[in-house]
């Protein structure tokens, strides 16, 4: 309910739900192996639920060790032929996949939202179009590989295993698959256990595109499936692992691969600083802060979760931010007016709740917006912590939820020092009217991506990746080709 200040008229948005009537979701999805959907060897299927309703959406095969063995064998058998194709022929397959994603975009957006809880507005306007854009982008690179990495001769790595998280399910699949295939590799993708459906629709798209069997394998399952893919079964390992997810699992994977010749890239967590200088356009900065931390319920590895505000404008920024937060619409992700949808899973909700409780215990001041939350499903009201100290857990650990912690600074040097005072280094934001200051600060920040006067902006041409415990390797643009190629000379 909103009351207009000048006229005093009280009004509310009418519901604007997207229809799911046109979507055909199967009751069950098998593994996508050898170009076909197949039952898992041990017959195990598990339901994936809609976190906004707690209702099952479909049953999905759970890949076990024998399925991993079959996947690696199928991929090995397909790789040489795929790599031997004319570069332009590989490009044509990628273009087809990109266009089919566009054709099925409405369906993909609805399924992404039903399976994962993110607002339809985001899956429709960001996740799906960007997934298509990644395939278009790397289709263009397939016949220009050596120019992308400045080499005379390049070769694919072979079979790559790719493990993705639940926060951007289709988009992360596209970030992984598009460059790998463009470079002549074949891929085995393991989607996250709570959000496997759009990857399985992408498998249907691979069929429609007549992609040769074995070039893409989709192996749904949980951490044990991922662990088998990393370690290999019966000595049959993949040639590279590309992982996006938590730092804890990233560390485990790195330890498992130490001393082997399996290549590795890791895109892990973050605790990114969003820095607001006193000379910034403050209303614009507030929009950027909101987009930085409440976008996708804060389930974003590069979320602007540490808000650094210059002391002279602290009170003004916090007042404007709190007022703006009050206008966020939390609830049904299928409603086109929803800004903040459902938390992805019960486990993630309890992680957020535990860290927020720690913030209160340690003495920071918590404010959560007053909003009606649906009775079923997993929800967390957008939350602001002030009076946080740099040592508080909420200022150090990744919360991965709609929770922002405010710290302050006096000088530019202090802003840089505080921003870099993190074991992570994925992204940062700088809000200032002074171009020279933005460049100076950006070059002093240990962060893979630095946004100036914007936040959470993604583009397939731009490299993305971390420093320190945020991982290594880059995805996107020509830099994203290098981790999928051997440079021969
Ligand atoms: P996770 O790292 O456990 O899961 C990510 C992917 O790795 C999933 O596909 C999962 O099945 C797989 N996996 C899990 N254990 C594995 C293992 N031992 N070997 C191989 N693969 C394995 O992430 P989570 O438990 O879903 O989330 C925990 C925390 O991770 C979140 O609170 C958040 O802080 C962080 N996270 C970060 C990102 C990111 O984009 N950087 C994404 C998701 C979660
Ligand atoms: Mn789900």
Coordinates of C-alpha atoms and ligand atoms in Angstrom, one line a residue:
X1 CA 0.0 0.0 0.0
X2 CA 1.4 3.4 -1.0
X3 CA 0.1 6.8 0.1
X4 CA 0.9 9.7 -2.3
X5 CA 2.4 12.5 -0.1
X6 CA 0.9 15.5 -1.9
X7 CA -2.6 14.2 -2.7
X8 CA -3.0 11.8 0.2
X9 CA -4.4 9.1 -2.1
X10 CA -3.7 5.6 -1.0
X11 CA -3.3 3.0 -3.7
X12 CA -1.7 -0.4 -4.4
X13 CA -0.4 -2.3 -7.4
X14 CA -2.9 -4.8 -8.9
X15 CA -1.4 -8.3 -9.1
X16 CA 0.3 -8.8 -12.5
X17 CA 1.2 -12.5 -12.5
X18 CA 2.9 -14.1 -15.5
X19 CA 1.0 -17.1 -16.8
X20 CA 2.5 -20.5 -16.6
X21 CA -0.3 -22.1 -18.7
X22 CA 1.8 -22.3 -21.9
X23 CA 4.7 -24.0 -20.2
X24 CA 5.0 -27.8 -20.5
X25 CA 7.1 -29.1 -17.7
X26 CA 7.6 -32.9 -17.8
X27 CA 6.9 -34.9 -14.6
X28 CA 10.4 -36.3 -14.9
X29 CA 13.7 -35.4 -16.5
X30 CA 16.5 -38.0 -17.1
X31 CA 20.2 -37.3 -17.6
X32 CA 21.2 -35.9 -20.9
X33 CA 23.8 -38.3 -22.2
X34 CA 24.8 -39.2 -25.8
X35 CA 22.2 -36.7 -27.1
X36 CA 19.3 -38.4 -25.3
X37 CA 17.5 -38.2 -22.0
X38 CA 18.3 -41.4 -20.1
X39 CA 17.5 -42.9 -16.7
X40 CA 20.3 -42.8 -14.2
X41 CA 22.1 -46.1 -13.8
X42 CA 20.8 -46.6 -10.2
X43 CA 17.3 -45.3 -11.0
X44 CA 17.4 -42.5 -8.5
X45 CA 15.2 -39.4 -9.1
X46 CA 14.7 -36.5 -6.7
X47 CA 12.1 -33.7 -6.8
X48 CA 13.1 -30.1 -7.4
X49 CA 10.8 -27.7 -5.7
X50 CA 9.5 -24.2 -6.2
X51 CA 11.0 -22.2 -3.2
X52 CA 8.1 -19.7 -3.4
X53 CA 5.5 -22.4 -2.7
X54 CA 7.4 -25.4 -1.5
X55 CA 5.6 -27.4 -4.2
X56 CA 7.5 -29.9 -6.4
X57 CA 8.0 -28.7 -10.0
X58 CA 9.4 -32.0 -11.4
X59 CA 11.5 -35.0 -10.6
X60 CA 15.0 -35.0 -11.9
X61 CA 17.6 -37.8 -12.3
X62 CA 20.4 -37.9 -9.8
X63 CA 23.7 -38.7 -11.4
X64 CA 25.7 -41.3 -9.6
X65 CA 29.3 -42.5 -10.1
X66 CA 28.3 -44.9 -13.0
X67 CA 26.7 -42.0 -14.8
X68 CA 29.8 -40.0 -14.4
X69 CA 31.8 -42.8 -16.0
X70 CA 29.3 -43.0 -18.9
X71 CA 29.4 -39.3 -19.3
X72 CA 33.2 -39.1 -19.5
X73 CA 33.2 -42.0 -22.0
X74 CA 30.6 -40.4 -24.2
X75 CA 32.3 -37.1 -24.1
X76 CA 35.7 -38.6 -25.0
X77 CA 34.2 -40.4 -27.9
X78 CA 32.7 -37.1 -29.3
X79 CA 35.6 -34.8 -28.7
X80 CA 38.0 -35.4 -31.6
X81 CA 35.2 -35.1 -34.2
X82 CA 34.0 -31.9 -32.6
X83 CA 37.4 -30.4 -32.5
X84 CA 38.1 -31.4 -36.1
X85 CA 35.0 -29.6 -37.4
X86 CA 35.6 -26.5 -39.4
X87 CA 35.7 -23.5 -37.0
X88 CA 32.8 -21.9 -38.8
X89 CA 30.7 -25.1 -38.5
X90 CA 31.1 -25.1 -34.7
X91 CA 30.1 -21.5 -34.7
X92 CA 26.9 -22.3 -36.6
X93 CA 25.9 -24.7 -33.8
X94 CA 26.5 -22.0 -31.2
X95 CA 24.4 -19.5 -33.2
X96 CA 21.6 -22.0 -33.5
X97 CA 21.6 -22.6 -29.7
X98 CA 21.6 -18.8 -29.1
X99 CA 18.6 -18.3 -31.5
X100 CA 16.7 -21.3 -29.9
X101 CA 17.2 -19.7 -26.5
X102 CA 15.7 -16.5 -27.8
X103 CA 12.8 -18.4 -29.4
X104 CA 12.1 -20.2 -26.1
X105 CA 12.9 -17.3 -23.9
X106 CA 9.5 -16.9 -22.4
X107 CA 9.3 -20.5 -21.4
X108 CA 12.9 -20.5 -20.1
X109 CA 12.2 -17.4 -18.0
X110 CA 9.1 -18.9 -16.4
X111 CA 10.8 -22.2 -15.6
X112 CA 13.9 -20.3 -14.2
X113 CA 11.6 -18.4 -11.9
X114 CA 9.5 -21.5 -10.9
X115 CA 12.5 -23.6 -10.1
X116 CA 14.7 -21.0 -8.4
X117 CA 12.4 -18.2 -6.9
X118 CA 13.9 -15.2 -8.7
X119 CA 11.6 -12.5 -9.9
X120 CA 10.3 -13.1 -13.4
X121 CA 11.2 -9.6 -14.3
X122 CA 14.9 -10.5 -13.8
X123 CA 14.8 -14.0 -15.5
X124 CA 12.9 -12.4 -18.4
X125 CA 15.0 -9.3 -18.8
X126 CA 18.5 -10.4 -17.7
X127 CA 19.2 -14.1 -17.2
X128 CA 17.7 -15.4 -20.5
X129 CA 18.7 -12.6 -22.9
X130 CA 22.3 -12.6 -21.4
X131 CA 22.5 -16.4 -21.8
X132 CA 21.6 -16.1 -25.5
X133 CA 24.1 -13.2 -25.8
X134 CA 26.9 -15.4 -24.4
X135 CA 26.3 -18.0 -27.1
X136 CA 26.2 -15.3 -29.8
X137 CA 29.4 -13.8 -28.5
X138 CA 31.4 -17.0 -28.4
X139 CA 29.9 -18.2 -31.7
X140 CA 31.7 -15.2 -33.1
X141 CA 35.0 -16.2 -31.6
X142 CA 35.0 -19.8 -32.8
X143 CA 36.9 -19.0 -36.0
X144 CA 39.1 -16.3 -34.4
X145 CA 40.5 -18.2 -31.4
X146 CA 44.2 -17.5 -31.9
X147 CA 43.5 -13.8 -32.2
X148 CA 41.6 -13.9 -28.9
X149 CA 44.7 -15.3 -27.1
X150 CA 47.5 -13.8 -29.2
X151 CA 48.9 -17.1 -30.4
X152 CA 49.8 -18.7 -33.6
X153 CA 48.4 -22.1 -32.8
X154 CA 45.9 -23.2 -30.2
X155 CA 44.3 -26.5 -29.3
X156 CA 41.3 -27.4 -27.2
X157 CA 41.9 -29.0 -23.8
X158 CA 39.5 -32.0 -24.5
X159 CA 36.7 -32.9 -22.1
X160 CA 35.8 -30.3 -19.5
X161 CA 33.6 -30.8 -16.4
X162 CA 31.6 -27.7 -15.4
X163 CA 29.9 -27.3 -12.0
X164 CA 27.4 -24.4 -11.6
X165 CA 25.4 -22.9 -8.7
X166 CA 21.8 -22.1 -8.2
X167 CA 21.8 -18.3 -8.3
X168 CA 21.9 -17.9 -12.2
X169 CA 21.2 -21.4 -13.4
X170 CA 20.9 -21.0 -17.2
X171 CA 23.2 -18.0 -17.3
X172 CA 26.0 -19.8 -15.6
X173 CA 25.5 -22.8 -17.9
X174 CA 25.9 -20.4 -20.8
X175 CA 29.0 -18.8 -19.3
X176 CA 30.5 -22.2 -19.0
X177 CA 29.3 -24.0 -22.2
X178 CA 29.7 -21.3 -24.8
X179 CA 33.4 -20.6 -24.6
X180 CA 34.2 -24.3 -24.0
X181 CA 32.4 -25.4 -27.1
X182 CA 33.7 -22.5 -29.2
X183 CA 37.2 -23.6 -28.4
X184 CA 36.6 -27.2 -29.6
X185 CA 36.1 -28.8 -26.2
X186 CA 33.2 -31.0 -25.2
X187 CA 31.5 -30.4 -21.9
X188 CA 29.8 -32.2 -19.0
X189 CA 27.7 -29.8 -17.0
X190 CA 26.5 -30.4 -13.5
X191 CA 23.7 -28.0 -12.6
X192 CA 22.9 -27.2 -8.9
X193 CA 20.5 -29.5 -7.1
X194 CA 17.8 -26.9 -6.4
X195 CA 17.7 -25.5 -10.0
X196 CA 18.4 -28.2 -12.6
X197 CA 15.4 -27.5 -14.9
X198 CA 16.7 -24.8 -17.3
X199 CA 19.9 -26.7 -17.9
X200 CA 17.7 -29.7 -18.9
X201 CA 15.7 -27.4 -21.3
X202 CA 19.0 -26.3 -22.7
X203 CA 19.6 -30.1 -23.3
X204 CA 16.4 -30.1 -25.4
X205 CA 17.7 -27.1 -27.3
X206 CA 21.0 -29.0 -28.0
X207 CA 18.8 -31.7 -29.5
X208 CA 16.8 -29.2 -31.6
X209 CA 20.1 -27.7 -32.8
X210 CA 21.2 -31.2 -33.8
X211 CA 24.4 -30.8 -31.8
X212 CA 26.4 -34.0 -32.2
X213 CA 25.8 -36.5 -29.3
X214 CA 28.3 -36.3 -26.5
X215 CA 29.3 -32.7 -27.2
X216 CA 27.1 -31.5 -24.3
X217 CA 26.2 -33.8 -21.4
X218 CA 23.9 -32.5 -18.6
X219 CA 24.4 -34.5 -15.4
X220 CA 22.1 -33.3 -12.7
X221 CA 22.8 -34.3 -9.1
X222 CA 24.2 -33.0 -5.8
X223 CA 27.6 -32.4 -4.3
X224 CA 28.5 -36.1 -4.6
X225 CA 27.9 -36.0 -8.3
X226 CA 30.1 -32.9 -8.6
X227 CA 32.8 -34.6 -6.4
X228 CA 32.8 -37.7 -8.7
X229 CA 33.1 -35.5 -11.8
X230 CA 36.1 -33.7 -10.2
X231 CA 37.9 -36.8 -8.9
X232 CA 37.0 -39.1 -11.8
X233 CA 35.8 -42.7 -11.5
X234 CA 38.1 -45.6 -12.2
X235 CA 40.9 -43.3 -13.2
X236 CA 38.9 -41.6 -15.9
X237 CA 39.2 -38.0 -15.3
X238 CA 38.2 -34.9 -17.3
X239 CA 40.9 -32.6 -18.6
X240 CA 39.6 -29.5 -16.9
X241 CA 37.2 -28.5 -14.1
X242 CA 35.4 -25.1 -14.2
X243 CA 33.6 -24.4 -11.0
X244 CA 31.4 -21.6 -9.7
X245 CA 30.1 -21.8 -6.2
X246 CA 31.2 -21.5 -2.6
X247 CA 34.8 -20.9 -1.5
X248 CA 34.6 -24.0 0.8
X249 CA 33.8 -26.3 -2.1
X250 CA 36.3 -24.5 -4.3
X251 CA 39.0 -25.2 -1.8
X252 CA 38.0 -28.9 -1.6
X253 CA 38.2 -29.1 -5.4
X254 CA 41.6 -27.5 -5.6
X255 CA 42.9 -29.9 -3.0
X256 CA 41.5 -32.9 -4.9
X257 CA 43.2 -31.8 -8.1
X258 CA 46.5 -30.8 -6.6
X259 CA 49.2 -32.8 -8.3
X260 CA 47.1 -34.0 -11.2
X261 CA 47.2 -32.6 -14.7
X262 CA 43.5 -31.6 -14.6
X263 CA 43.2 -27.8 -15.3
X264 CA 41.1 -25.7 -12.9
X265 CA 39.3 -22.4 -12.8
X266 CA 37.3 -21.2 -9.8
X267 CA 34.7 -18.5 -9.5
X268 CA 33.9 -18.3 -5.8
X269 CA 32.3 -16.0 -3.3
X270 CA 32.7 -12.4 -2.5
X271 CA 32.1 -9.6 -0.1
X272 CA 32.3 -6.7 -2.5
X273 CA 32.6 -3.1 -1.4
X274 CA 30.2 -0.5 -2.9
X275 CA 31.9 2.8 -2.2
X276 CA 29.9 6.0 -2.1
X277 CA 31.9 9.3 -2.1
X278 CA 30.5 12.5 -0.9
X279 CA 30.6 14.0 -4.4
X280 CA 28.4 11.2 -5.9
X281 CA 24.9 11.8 -7.3
X282 CA 23.3 10.4 -4.2
X283 CA 19.9 9.4 -5.6
X284 CA 21.5 7.6 -8.4
X285 CA 23.9 5.9 -5.9
X286 CA 20.9 4.7 -3.8
X287 CA 19.4 3.0 -6.9
X288 CA 22.8 1.4 -7.4
X289 CA 23.0 0.3 -3.8
X290 CA 19.6 -1.3 -4.1
X291 CA 20.5 -3.0 -7.4
X292 CA 23.8 -4.1 -5.9
X293 CA 22.4 -6.0 -2.9
X294 CA 18.7 -6.7 -3.4
X295 CA 18.9 -7.9 -7.0
X296 CA 18.2 -11.6 -7.1
X297 CA 17.6 -11.6 -3.3
X298 CA 21.3 -10.8 -2.9
X299 CA 22.1 -14.3 -4.2
X300 CA 24.9 -12.8 -6.3
X301 CA 28.6 -13.6 -5.9
X302 CA 29.5 -10.0 -6.7
X303 CA 26.7 -8.4 -4.6
X304 CA 27.6 -5.0 -3.1
X305 CA 27.2 -6.4 0.4
X306 CA 29.7 -4.1 2.1
X307 CA 28.4 -0.5 1.7
X308 CA 31.2 2.0 2.3
X309 CA 29.8 5.5 2.7
X310 CA 31.9 8.7 3.2
X311 CA 31.1 10.0 6.7
X312 CA 30.0 13.5 5.5
X313 CA 27.0 11.9 3.6
X314 CA 26.4 8.9 5.8
X315 CA 23.1 10.0 7.4
X316 CA 21.7 11.3 4.1
X317 CA 22.5 8.2 2.2
X318 CA 21.2 5.9 4.9
X319 CA 18.0 7.9 5.1
X320 CA 17.4 7.8 1.3
X321 CA 18.3 4.1 1.2
X322 CA 15.9 3.2 4.0
X323 CA 13.1 5.1 2.3
X324 CA 13.8 3.4 -1.0
X325 CA 14.0 0.0 0.6
X326 CA 10.5 0.6 2.0
X327 CA 9.2 0.7 -1.6
X328 CA 10.7 -2.7 -2.5
X329 CA 8.0 -5.2 -3.3
X330 CA 8.7 -8.6 -1.8
X331 CA 6.7 -11.7 -2.7
X332 CA 5.4 -13.9 -5.6
X333 CA 8.3 -14.1 -8.1
X334 CA 5.9 -14.7 -10.9
X335 CA 4.3 -11.3 -10.3
X336 CA 5.8 -8.8 -12.8
X337 CA 5.9 -6.0 -10.2
X338 CA 8.0 -8.1 -7.7
X339 CA 11.4 -6.7 -6.9
X340 CA 12.6 -9.3 -4.3
X341 CA 11.5 -13.0 -4.8
X342 CA 11.9 -16.1 -2.7
X343 CA 15.1 -17.3 -1.0
X344 CA 16.4 -20.2 -3.1
X345 CA 16.2 -23.0 -0.5
X346 CA 15.5 -23.7 3.2
X347 CA 19.2 -24.2 3.7
X348 CA 20.1 -20.9 2.3
X349 CA 17.4 -19.2 4.4
X350 CA 18.8 -20.7 7.5
X351 CA 22.4 -19.5 6.6
X352 CA 21.1 -16.0 6.1
X353 CA 19.2 -16.1 9.4
X354 CA 22.2 -17.4 11.3
X355 CA 24.5 -14.6 10.0
X356 CA 21.9 -11.9 10.6
X357 CA 21.5 -13.2 14.2
X358 CA 25.3 -13.0 14.6
X359 CA 25.1 -9.4 13.4
X360 CA 22.6 -8.5 16.1
X361 CA 24.6 -10.4 18.8
X362 CA 27.8 -8.6 17.9
X363 CA 26.1 -5.3 18.3
X364 CA 25.3 -3.9 14.9
X365 CA 21.9 -2.2 14.4
X366 CA 19.5 -4.2 12.3
X367 CA 16.6 -2.8 10.3
X368 CA 14.4 -5.0 8.1
X369 CA 11.6 -3.6 6.0
X370 CA 8.1 -4.1 7.2
X371 CA 6.4 -6.2 4.5
X372 CA 3.9 -9.0 4.3
X373 CA 5.6 -12.3 3.5
X374 CA 3.7 -15.2 2.0
X375 CA 2.9 -18.0 4.4
X376 CA 4.5 -20.8 2.5
X377 CA 7.9 -20.6 0.8
X378 CA 11.3 -19.2 1.9
X379 CA 11.4 -15.4 2.4
X380 CA 13.7 -12.8 4.0
X381 CA 12.8 -9.1 4.2
X382 CA 15.4 -6.7 2.8
X383 CA 17.7 -5.8 5.7
X384 CA 20.1 -3.0 6.5
X385 CA 22.8 -3.1 9.2
X386 CA 24.3 0.1 10.5
X387 CA 27.0 0.5 13.2
X388 CA 28.8 -2.5 11.9
X389 CA 32.5 -2.8 12.5
X390 CA 34.9 -4.2 10.0
X391 CA 35.5 -7.2 12.3
X392 CA 31.8 -8.2 12.6
X393 CA 30.9 -11.4 10.8
X394 CA 28.2 -9.5 8.8
X395 CA 31.0 -7.3 7.4
X396 CA 33.4 -10.2 6.7
X397 CA 31.4 -13.3 5.6
X398 CA 29.4 -13.7 2.5
X399 CA 25.7 -13.7 3.5
X400 CA 24.3 -14.4 0.0
X401 CA 21.0 -12.8 0.9
X402 CA 19.2 -9.4 0.9
X403 CA 21.3 -8.0 3.7
X404 CA 23.6 -5.0 3.4
X405 CA 26.2 -3.9 6.0
X406 CA 27.2 -0.2 6.2
X407 CA 30.7 0.9 7.1
X408 CA 32.0 4.4 6.8
X409 CA 35.3 6.1 5.8
X410 CA 36.7 9.6 5.9
X411 CA 39.4 9.8 3.1
X412 CA 39.9 8.1 -0.2
X413 CA 42.9 6.2 1.2
X414 CA 40.8 4.9 4.0
X415 CA 38.1 3.8 1.5
X416 CA 40.7 1.9 -0.5
X417 CA 42.1 0.3 2.6
X418 CA 38.8 -0.8 3.9
X419 CA 37.5 -2.0 0.6
X420 CA 40.7 -4.2 0.2
X421 CA 40.4 -5.5 3.7
X422 CA 38.8 -8.7 2.7
X423 CA 39.9 -12.2 1.9
X424 CA 37.7 -11.9 -1.2
X425 CA 38.2 -9.8 -4.3
X426 CA 35.5 -10.3 -6.8
X427 CA 33.9 -6.9 -7.5
X428 CA 33.5 -3.3 -6.3
X429 CA 31.5 -0.2 -7.0
X430 CA 32.6 3.4 -7.0
X431 CA 30.1 6.3 -6.9
X432 CA 31.7 9.7 -7.6
X433 CA 31.3 12.6 -10.0
X434 CA 35.0 12.8 -10.5
X435 CA 36.3 10.6 -13.4
X436 CA 40.0 10.9 -12.3
X437 CA 39.1 9.8 -8.7
X438 CA 37.1 6.8 -10.1
X439 CA 40.1 5.6 -12.1
X440 CA 42.6 6.2 -9.3
X441 CA 40.5 4.2 -6.8
X442 CA 39.6 1.5 -9.3
X443 CA 43.3 0.8 -10.0
X444 CA 44.0 0.5 -6.3
X445 CA 41.2 -2.0 -5.6
X446 CA 42.0 -5.7 -5.6
X447 CA 38.8 -6.7 -7.3
X448 CA 38.2 -8.4 -10.6
X449 CA 35.4 -6.1 -11.7
X450 CA 35.0 -2.5 -10.7
X451 CA 31.9 -0.6 -11.7
X452 CA 31.7 3.1 -11.8
X453 CA 28.4 4.8 -11.1
X454 CA 26.5 1.5 -11.8
X455 CA 26.4 -2.0 -10.3
X456 CA 25.7 -5.6 -11.3
X457 CA 26.0 -4.8 -14.9
X458 CA 27.0 -7.8 -17.1
X459 CA 28.1 -8.1 -20.7
X460 CA 29.5 -11.1 -22.6
X461 CA 32.3 -9.0 -23.9
X462 CA 33.6 -8.1 -20.5
X463 CA 35.9 -10.4 -18.4
X464 CA 34.6 -11.5 -15.0
X465 CA 36.5 -13.2 -12.2
X466 CA 38.2 -12.8 -8.9
X467 CA 41.3 -12.1 -6.8
X468 CA 42.3 -13.9 -3.6
X469 CA 39.6 -16.3 -2.2
X470 CA 37.2 -15.2 -4.9
X471 CA 39.0 -17.6 -7.3
X472 CA 41.0 -17.4 -10.4
X473 CA 40.5 -17.5 -14.2
X474 CA 38.3 -15.2 -16.2
X475 CA 34.9 -15.7 -17.9
X476 CA 33.5 -13.5 -20.7
X477 CA 35.2 -11.8 -23.6
X478 CA 38.4 -12.9 -25.2
X479 CA 39.9 -13.5 -21.7
X480 CA 37.3 -16.2 -21.3
X481 CA 38.8 -18.2 -24.2
X482 CA 42.2 -18.7 -22.5
X483 CA 41.1 -21.2 -19.8
X484 CA 39.7 -23.5 -22.5
X485 CA 42.7 -23.6 -24.8
X486 CA 46.3 -24.9 -24.9
X487 CA 48.5 -22.4 -26.6
X488 CA 50.9 -24.5 -28.7
X489 CA 53.0 -21.7 -30.0
Ligands
LIG1 P1 28.1 -25.0 -3.2 O1 29.4 -24.5 -3.5 O2 27.9 -26.1 -2.2 O3 27.4 -25.5 -4.6 C1 27.7 -25.1 -5.9 C2 27.8 -26.3 -6.8 O4 28.8 -27.2 -6.4 C3 26.5 -27.1 -6.8 O5 26.3 -27.5 -8.2 C4 26.8 -28.3 -5.9 O6 26.1 -29.4 -6.2 C5 28.3 -28.5 -6.2 N1 29.1 -29.1 -5.2 C6 28.8 -29.2 -3.9 N2 29.8 -29.8 -3.2 C7 30.6 -30.3 -4.1 C8 31.9 -31.0 -4.1 N3 32.4 -31.4 -2.9 N4 32.5 -31.3 -5.2 C9 32.0 -30.8 -6.4 N5 30.9 -30.1 -6.5 C10 30.2 -29.8 -5.4 O7 27.2 -23.8 -2.8 P2 25.9 -23.9 -1.9 O8 26.0 -24.8 -0.7 O9 24.7 -24.1 -2.7 O10 25.9 -22.4 -1.2 C11 26.7 -22.2 -0.1 C12 27.3 -20.8 -0.2 O11 28.1 -20.7 -1.3 C13 26.3 -19.6 -0.3 O12 25.8 -19.2 0.9 C14 27.1 -18.6 -1.0 O13 27.9 -17.9 0.0 C15 28.1 -19.3 -1.8 N6 27.7 -19.4 -3.2 C16 28.4 -18.6 -4.1 C17 28.1 -18.6 -5.4 C18 28.8 -17.8 -6.4 O14 28.2 -17.5 -7.5 N7 30.0 -17.5 -6.2 C19 27.0 -19.4 -5.9 C20 26.3 -20.2 -5.0 C21 26.7 -20.2 -3.6
LIG2 MN1 14.0 -25.9 -7.5

